[in-house]
């Protein structure tokens, strides 16, 4: 971003604003000489003009004189300050932006002094990245001509009023009108007025507004050379009587069959001269027909429409087929409607602009970052409420909008500490005072300087009081010039602020039962306001419908993942368990009812036989005795934490499925960090092996361990023959060595006869670095059970992974903060997982060639234009590319490529890499936390590229339900051709499967025995599950 275009005034060296800052906007030269050249005559003339404005301004008793050190006393609404002692030309607005017309939104023909805010607004905000479409600009200019031609006191307006008085409707009128009734609180009024204007624009109607008690005192005229204020002598003026029962309402006329909405029954002669549109929150079914195409055709024939609403009803206009194409041209970027219309229509009057600019200069201007917190409390009773304060702080701290405090020691901020100004808006002062005092009484843990401010606290909403509404309008505007914003659910006050500012706020959910929600807030999908009372009606089908299915129709409501998860967990203890659905599209792969049934039964088993239960203690005592009894109520699989994190996740899923198939309790060796990485998956119990477990020398368990099942078979300590494996001859536990280096006797684990023997051993200790589930599908004993559990064979890890592996809150913080900071705003997310097996110092050119070759050939990323510089358009789509690699070189080269050259498609490409640890550090906690976070982040992408042989990529694709493009392993430092291919299924690959026919007692190709177990794309001898039942 060009910092010269940041539109925030900075204080002058003298501490007072430059005289130019309060006069009419006059763009100066882009760069002034160092001496600050200013013509004295121009300055004097500007000051005289300002003094004339000031002397004629209305005085009120509420505007007490204010003094500034070194400045002149403020008079009236605007400041005139002395420049004495300051460097000539060092204006507070030295970086005056050129685009005072907001990309063409505004007409250049207004008198600047009559409405200072119109052209000065650019001085208080960063330049919007959202440019209005050329078609919107064209339509606005045409509409301004229409308003001028047909506005109040014109010949055509007078003619239309006479026709209205006559009560007759003529076939064709040159000017048609929408009259907006001033109703409800100020936030609602602003949103409904924007809605009414868009409707007027779509239907080529003139917009006139009921001035109510204060509309003319709050807003400047938006249309040049005319007024939008409805003349006081307008013949229809009893607006207070217009409600849901009004006989003039379109809905009531339809219901009582005064008029018809059938195309053949709605002749012009049968229609009234005007109709009242009741679109308030309490509107009825017939009123809601306004949003139907046939009814719009009828309404087009009525010259005067009078509209009353307290809703932002624009979203439902997008669902009317008649306007679909027009709206797409007006707003190619759908979430900018209010952002553009709000900045076009709503300019604070000079009096309100004085409230805004003075507050900004006094309290907000000097801060390096501005944070807005908009608080609306719906609880009854006297606040402040602790749960509301908890929610505000929970949101601000969790999302890192504000720093935490250090309650243990006093930290003195350094001279270079950054500063944040927090502006709080609330009807009450209690929340502001508590937040202000918190940062006053304690230092921040970051050393940041936090100033907390509240412009007013009126106690209750006073919609009918002019100064109350002026302050409300000023506060909405001040919130809109912040850098980050927190708003309250359901509040139109916040909607206005976020839309004007082009901000996507963190919205605080409405508390229930006086308890702060968990999570306390979330980042909104778009900066658009919410339509609180939309119709749920299919106009064509004549029935109710769910019409919220748009760009974000895939936001899932099913936090239990189709029943995979149990609903009984404490949500706060593991936020990721139920929040994960917010970061992924809903999976099309539903778990089978039988899998759900078995999971619930297994959870009961884990609870009954888990650590510290009577049955567990009994089983441990039996283990210590070294004896095996004929029948035990609880049998166990103990999983040893071994190898890298990707391997651990895959082997743990394998061990769990084996436990499920054999009705064993799964307990896991916590290793160095398992409890820090994963939440408990089973309700009301733990899967962590107690620290006092009698078998604990897991580091000594390897291929040579005498306790291993393979070694005991080989040395004939036990027998796998059915008649030779009596319970009395078996050990109390056996070690299963299923790692990559396992021997032929170890591999007999995958034979049916050996499974019958193992069923008699109560404790099995398992160590593996392989995803061995494909070979479980080749054991006849489990074939039928597995078919019922997973009718769709390639979803095994997808379901088990989402069931078992929930990041702990600390890891979830890493995931969600990174997602929100870098990925959330993109329209598409691309994951590239890079694992390089070459020795030596990279980055290697052949690896980069392979990555780009795959991404470009498969159209996952766009090509670049090396010949010319293409400026992205405002409606260009954006892609966020997340690269995971132990090294930064590939990320830097891809990032620089898209930074230095435009794309041939015009797409905006952002490239990000969370970490680059240099080498795998399996024994370090934070390394593994970042690795787990990065696997998870890859799993929430839309498309994924992975590296051959990498369990890191397997985990990501399985959790996300993605079929990635897999890059083949390079040979001889040459990029393969083709560089990648789409995988058969999202299942991981079993890298070291056995090739043994248990019945024939000979070698066999286990990838050719059944249609759903095939060889892997990236490893020719590996096995993977595919969803195929026939050859």
mmCIF file of C-alpha atoms in Angstrom, residues 842-982:
data_model
loop_
_atom_site.group_PDB
_atom_site.id
_atom_site.type_symbol
_atom_site.label_atom_id
_atom_site.label_comp_id
_atom_site.label_asym_id
_atom_site.label_seq_id
_atom_site.Cartn_x
_atom_site.Cartn_y
_atom_site.Cartn_z
ATOM 1 C CA UNK A 842 18.000 -25.731 -1.246
ATOM 2 C CA UNK A 843 15.936 -24.344 -2.710
ATOM 3 C CA UNK A 844 16.425 -26.651 -5.664
ATOM 4 C CA UNK A 845 15.410 -25.324 -9.063
ATOM 5 C CA UNK A 846 13.954 -28.661 -10.171
ATOM 6 C CA UNK A 847 11.657 -28.698 -7.119
ATOM 7 C CA UNK A 848 10.478 -25.153 -7.854
ATOM 8 C CA UNK A 849 9.947 -26.112 -11.501
ATOM 9 C CA UNK A 850 7.844 -29.068 -10.374
ATOM 10 C CA UNK A 851 5.714 -26.981 -7.991
ATOM 11 C CA UNK A 852 5.008 -24.308 -10.608
ATOM 12 C CA UNK A 853 4.611 -26.864 -13.381
ATOM 13 C CA UNK A 854 1.930 -28.682 -11.411
ATOM 14 C CA UNK A 855 0.127 -25.543 -10.217
ATOM 15 C CA UNK A 856 0.028 -23.918 -13.662
ATOM 16 C CA UNK A 857 -0.658 -27.063 -15.716
ATOM 17 C CA UNK A 858 -3.609 -27.985 -13.515
ATOM 18 C CA UNK A 859 -4.908 -24.368 -13.477
ATOM 19 C CA UNK A 860 -4.583 -24.153 -9.715
ATOM 20 C CA UNK A 861 -2.639 -20.887 -9.995
ATOM 21 C CA UNK A 862 -2.629 -18.348 -12.837
ATOM 22 C CA UNK A 863 0.310 -17.584 -15.082
ATOM 23 C CA UNK A 864 2.140 -14.270 -14.938
ATOM 24 C CA UNK A 865 2.573 -11.519 -17.504
ATOM 25 C CA UNK A 866 6.253 -10.651 -17.740
ATOM 26 C CA UNK A 867 5.793 -8.101 -20.521
ATOM 27 C CA UNK A 868 3.566 -5.479 -18.965
ATOM 28 C CA UNK A 869 2.232 -4.133 -15.712
ATOM 29 C CA UNK A 870 -1.462 -4.905 -15.250
ATOM 30 C CA UNK A 871 -3.293 -3.045 -12.510
ATOM 31 C CA UNK A 872 -5.820 -5.362 -10.821
ATOM 32 C CA UNK A 873 -9.430 -4.266 -11.140
ATOM 33 C CA UNK A 874 -11.668 -3.727 -8.136
ATOM 34 C CA UNK A 875 -13.610 -6.916 -8.835
ATOM 35 C CA UNK A 876 -10.550 -9.117 -9.289
ATOM 36 C CA UNK A 877 -10.786 -12.397 -7.429
ATOM 37 C CA UNK A 878 -8.218 -13.207 -4.781
ATOM 38 C CA UNK A 879 -6.375 -16.406 -3.963
ATOM 39 C CA UNK A 880 -4.427 -17.079 -0.782
ATOM 40 C CA UNK A 881 -1.651 -19.619 -1.220
ATOM 41 C CA UNK A 882 -0.369 -21.250 1.962
ATOM 42 C CA UNK A 883 3.005 -22.931 1.553
ATOM 43 C CA UNK A 884 4.310 -25.373 4.141
ATOM 44 C CA UNK A 885 7.960 -26.355 4.001
ATOM 45 C CA UNK A 886 10.899 -26.719 6.346
ATOM 46 C CA UNK A 887 12.657 -24.047 4.263
ATOM 47 C CA UNK A 888 11.597 -20.571 3.129
ATOM 48 C CA UNK A 889 13.199 -20.548 -0.329
ATOM 49 C CA UNK A 890 10.268 -21.954 -2.326
ATOM 50 C CA UNK A 891 7.792 -19.647 -0.600
ATOM 51 C CA UNK A 892 9.975 -16.598 -1.297
ATOM 52 C CA UNK A 893 10.372 -17.421 -4.966
ATOM 53 C CA UNK A 894 6.643 -18.003 -5.491
ATOM 54 C CA UNK A 895 5.736 -14.893 -3.486
ATOM 55 C CA UNK A 896 8.197 -12.710 -5.392
ATOM 56 C CA UNK A 897 6.989 -14.059 -8.722
ATOM 57 C CA UNK A 898 3.434 -12.885 -8.008
ATOM 58 C CA UNK A 899 4.658 -9.668 -6.414
ATOM 59 C CA UNK A 900 6.926 -8.636 -9.273
ATOM 60 C CA UNK A 901 4.555 -9.567 -12.108
ATOM 61 C CA UNK A 902 0.808 -9.260 -12.637
ATOM 62 C CA UNK A 903 -1.219 -12.383 -13.349
ATOM 63 C CA UNK A 904 -2.566 -12.946 -16.833
ATOM 64 C CA UNK A 905 -6.051 -13.370 -15.352
ATOM 65 C CA UNK A 906 -5.984 -10.259 -13.160
ATOM 66 C CA UNK A 907 -6.335 -12.400 -10.023
ATOM 67 C CA UNK A 908 -4.742 -11.200 -6.809
ATOM 68 C CA UNK A 909 -2.371 -13.827 -5.392
ATOM 69 C CA UNK A 910 -1.170 -13.660 -1.796
ATOM 70 C CA UNK A 911 1.462 -16.200 -0.779
ATOM 71 C CA UNK A 912 2.036 -17.079 2.882
ATOM 72 C CA UNK A 913 4.199 -19.445 4.889
ATOM 73 C CA UNK A 914 3.518 -19.891 8.604
ATOM 74 C CA UNK A 915 6.979 -21.208 9.554
ATOM 75 C CA UNK A 916 10.263 -22.580 8.212
ATOM 76 C CA UNK A 917 11.949 -24.567 10.922
ATOM 77 C CA UNK A 918 14.919 -25.657 8.795
ATOM 78 C CA UNK A 919 14.777 -29.323 9.780
ATOM 79 C CA UNK A 920 12.351 -31.694 11.471
ATOM 80 C CA UNK A 921 12.477 -31.289 15.259
ATOM 81 C CA UNK A 922 10.193 -34.068 16.438
ATOM 82 C CA UNK A 923 11.176 -33.679 20.085
ATOM 83 C CA UNK A 924 10.321 -29.971 20.387
ATOM 84 C CA UNK A 925 6.866 -28.996 21.601
ATOM 85 C CA UNK A 926 6.443 -25.713 19.702
ATOM 86 C CA UNK A 927 7.783 -27.300 16.520
ATOM 87 C CA UNK A 928 5.091 -29.954 16.757
ATOM 88 C CA UNK A 929 2.403 -27.405 17.632
ATOM 89 C CA UNK A 930 3.268 -25.440 14.495
ATOM 90 C CA UNK A 931 3.409 -28.616 12.432
ATOM 91 C CA UNK A 932 -0.062 -29.636 13.664
ATOM 92 C CA UNK A 933 -1.390 -26.128 13.003
ATOM 93 C CA UNK A 934 0.022 -26.185 9.468
ATOM 94 C CA UNK A 935 -1.446 -29.603 8.651
ATOM 95 C CA UNK A 936 -4.798 -28.279 9.835
ATOM 96 C CA UNK A 937 -4.472 -25.055 7.827
ATOM 97 C CA UNK A 938 -3.717 -27.090 4.688
ATOM 98 C CA UNK A 939 -6.849 -29.116 5.400
ATOM 99 C CA UNK A 940 -9.098 -26.021 5.205
ATOM 100 C CA UNK A 941 -7.915 -25.037 1.728
ATOM 101 C CA UNK A 942 -10.069 -25.437 -1.368
ATOM 102 C CA UNK A 943 -7.439 -27.180 -3.477
ATOM 103 C CA UNK A 944 -4.263 -28.897 -2.343
ATOM 104 C CA UNK A 945 -0.907 -29.868 -3.804
ATOM 105 C CA UNK A 946 1.142 -32.369 -1.760
ATOM 106 C CA UNK A 947 4.506 -34.098 -1.941
ATOM 107 C CA UNK A 948 5.017 -37.810 -2.522
ATOM 108 C CA UNK A 949 5.685 -40.032 0.508
ATOM 109 C CA UNK A 950 4.737 -37.271 2.973
ATOM 110 C CA UNK A 951 2.498 -38.173 5.910
ATOM 111 C CA UNK A 952 2.153 -34.413 6.561
ATOM 112 C CA UNK A 953 0.197 -34.114 3.305
ATOM 113 C CA UNK A 954 -1.774 -37.318 3.939
ATOM 114 C CA UNK A 955 -3.102 -35.919 7.216
ATOM 115 C CA UNK A 956 -4.139 -32.634 5.592
ATOM 116 C CA UNK A 957 -5.960 -34.248 2.675
ATOM 117 C CA UNK A 958 -7.774 -36.731 4.905
ATOM 118 C CA UNK A 959 -8.981 -34.191 7.454
ATOM 119 C CA UNK A 960 -10.125 -31.833 4.701
ATOM 120 C CA UNK A 961 -11.748 -34.503 2.553
ATOM 121 C CA UNK A 962 -9.549 -33.362 -0.337
ATOM 122 C CA UNK A 963 -8.184 -35.258 -3.319
ATOM 123 C CA UNK A 964 -4.911 -33.433 -3.843
ATOM 124 C CA UNK A 965 -2.593 -33.201 -6.792
ATOM 125 C CA UNK A 966 0.425 -35.198 -5.644
ATOM 126 C CA UNK A 967 3.903 -34.286 -6.864
ATOM 127 C CA UNK A 968 5.962 -37.331 -7.741
ATOM 128 C CA UNK A 969 9.352 -37.787 -6.114
ATOM 129 C CA UNK A 970 12.044 -36.309 -8.402
ATOM 130 C CA UNK A 971 14.847 -38.505 -9.670
ATOM 131 C CA UNK A 972 18.349 -37.294 -10.630
ATOM 132 C CA UNK A 973 17.445 -33.717 -9.621
ATOM 133 C CA UNK A 974 15.016 -33.408 -12.534
ATOM 134 C CA UNK A 975 11.380 -32.375 -12.327
ATOM 135 C CA UNK A 976 9.134 -35.319 -13.299
ATOM 136 C CA UNK A 977 6.949 -35.092 -16.395
ATOM 137 C CA UNK A 978 4.076 -34.903 -15.689
ATOM 138 C CA UNK A 979 4.908 -33.025 -12.489
ATOM 139 C CA UNK A 980 1.856 -34.289 -10.600
ATOM 140 C CA UNK A 981 -1.420 -36.149 -10.845
ATOM 141 C CA UNK A 982 -4.755 -36.135 -9.046
#
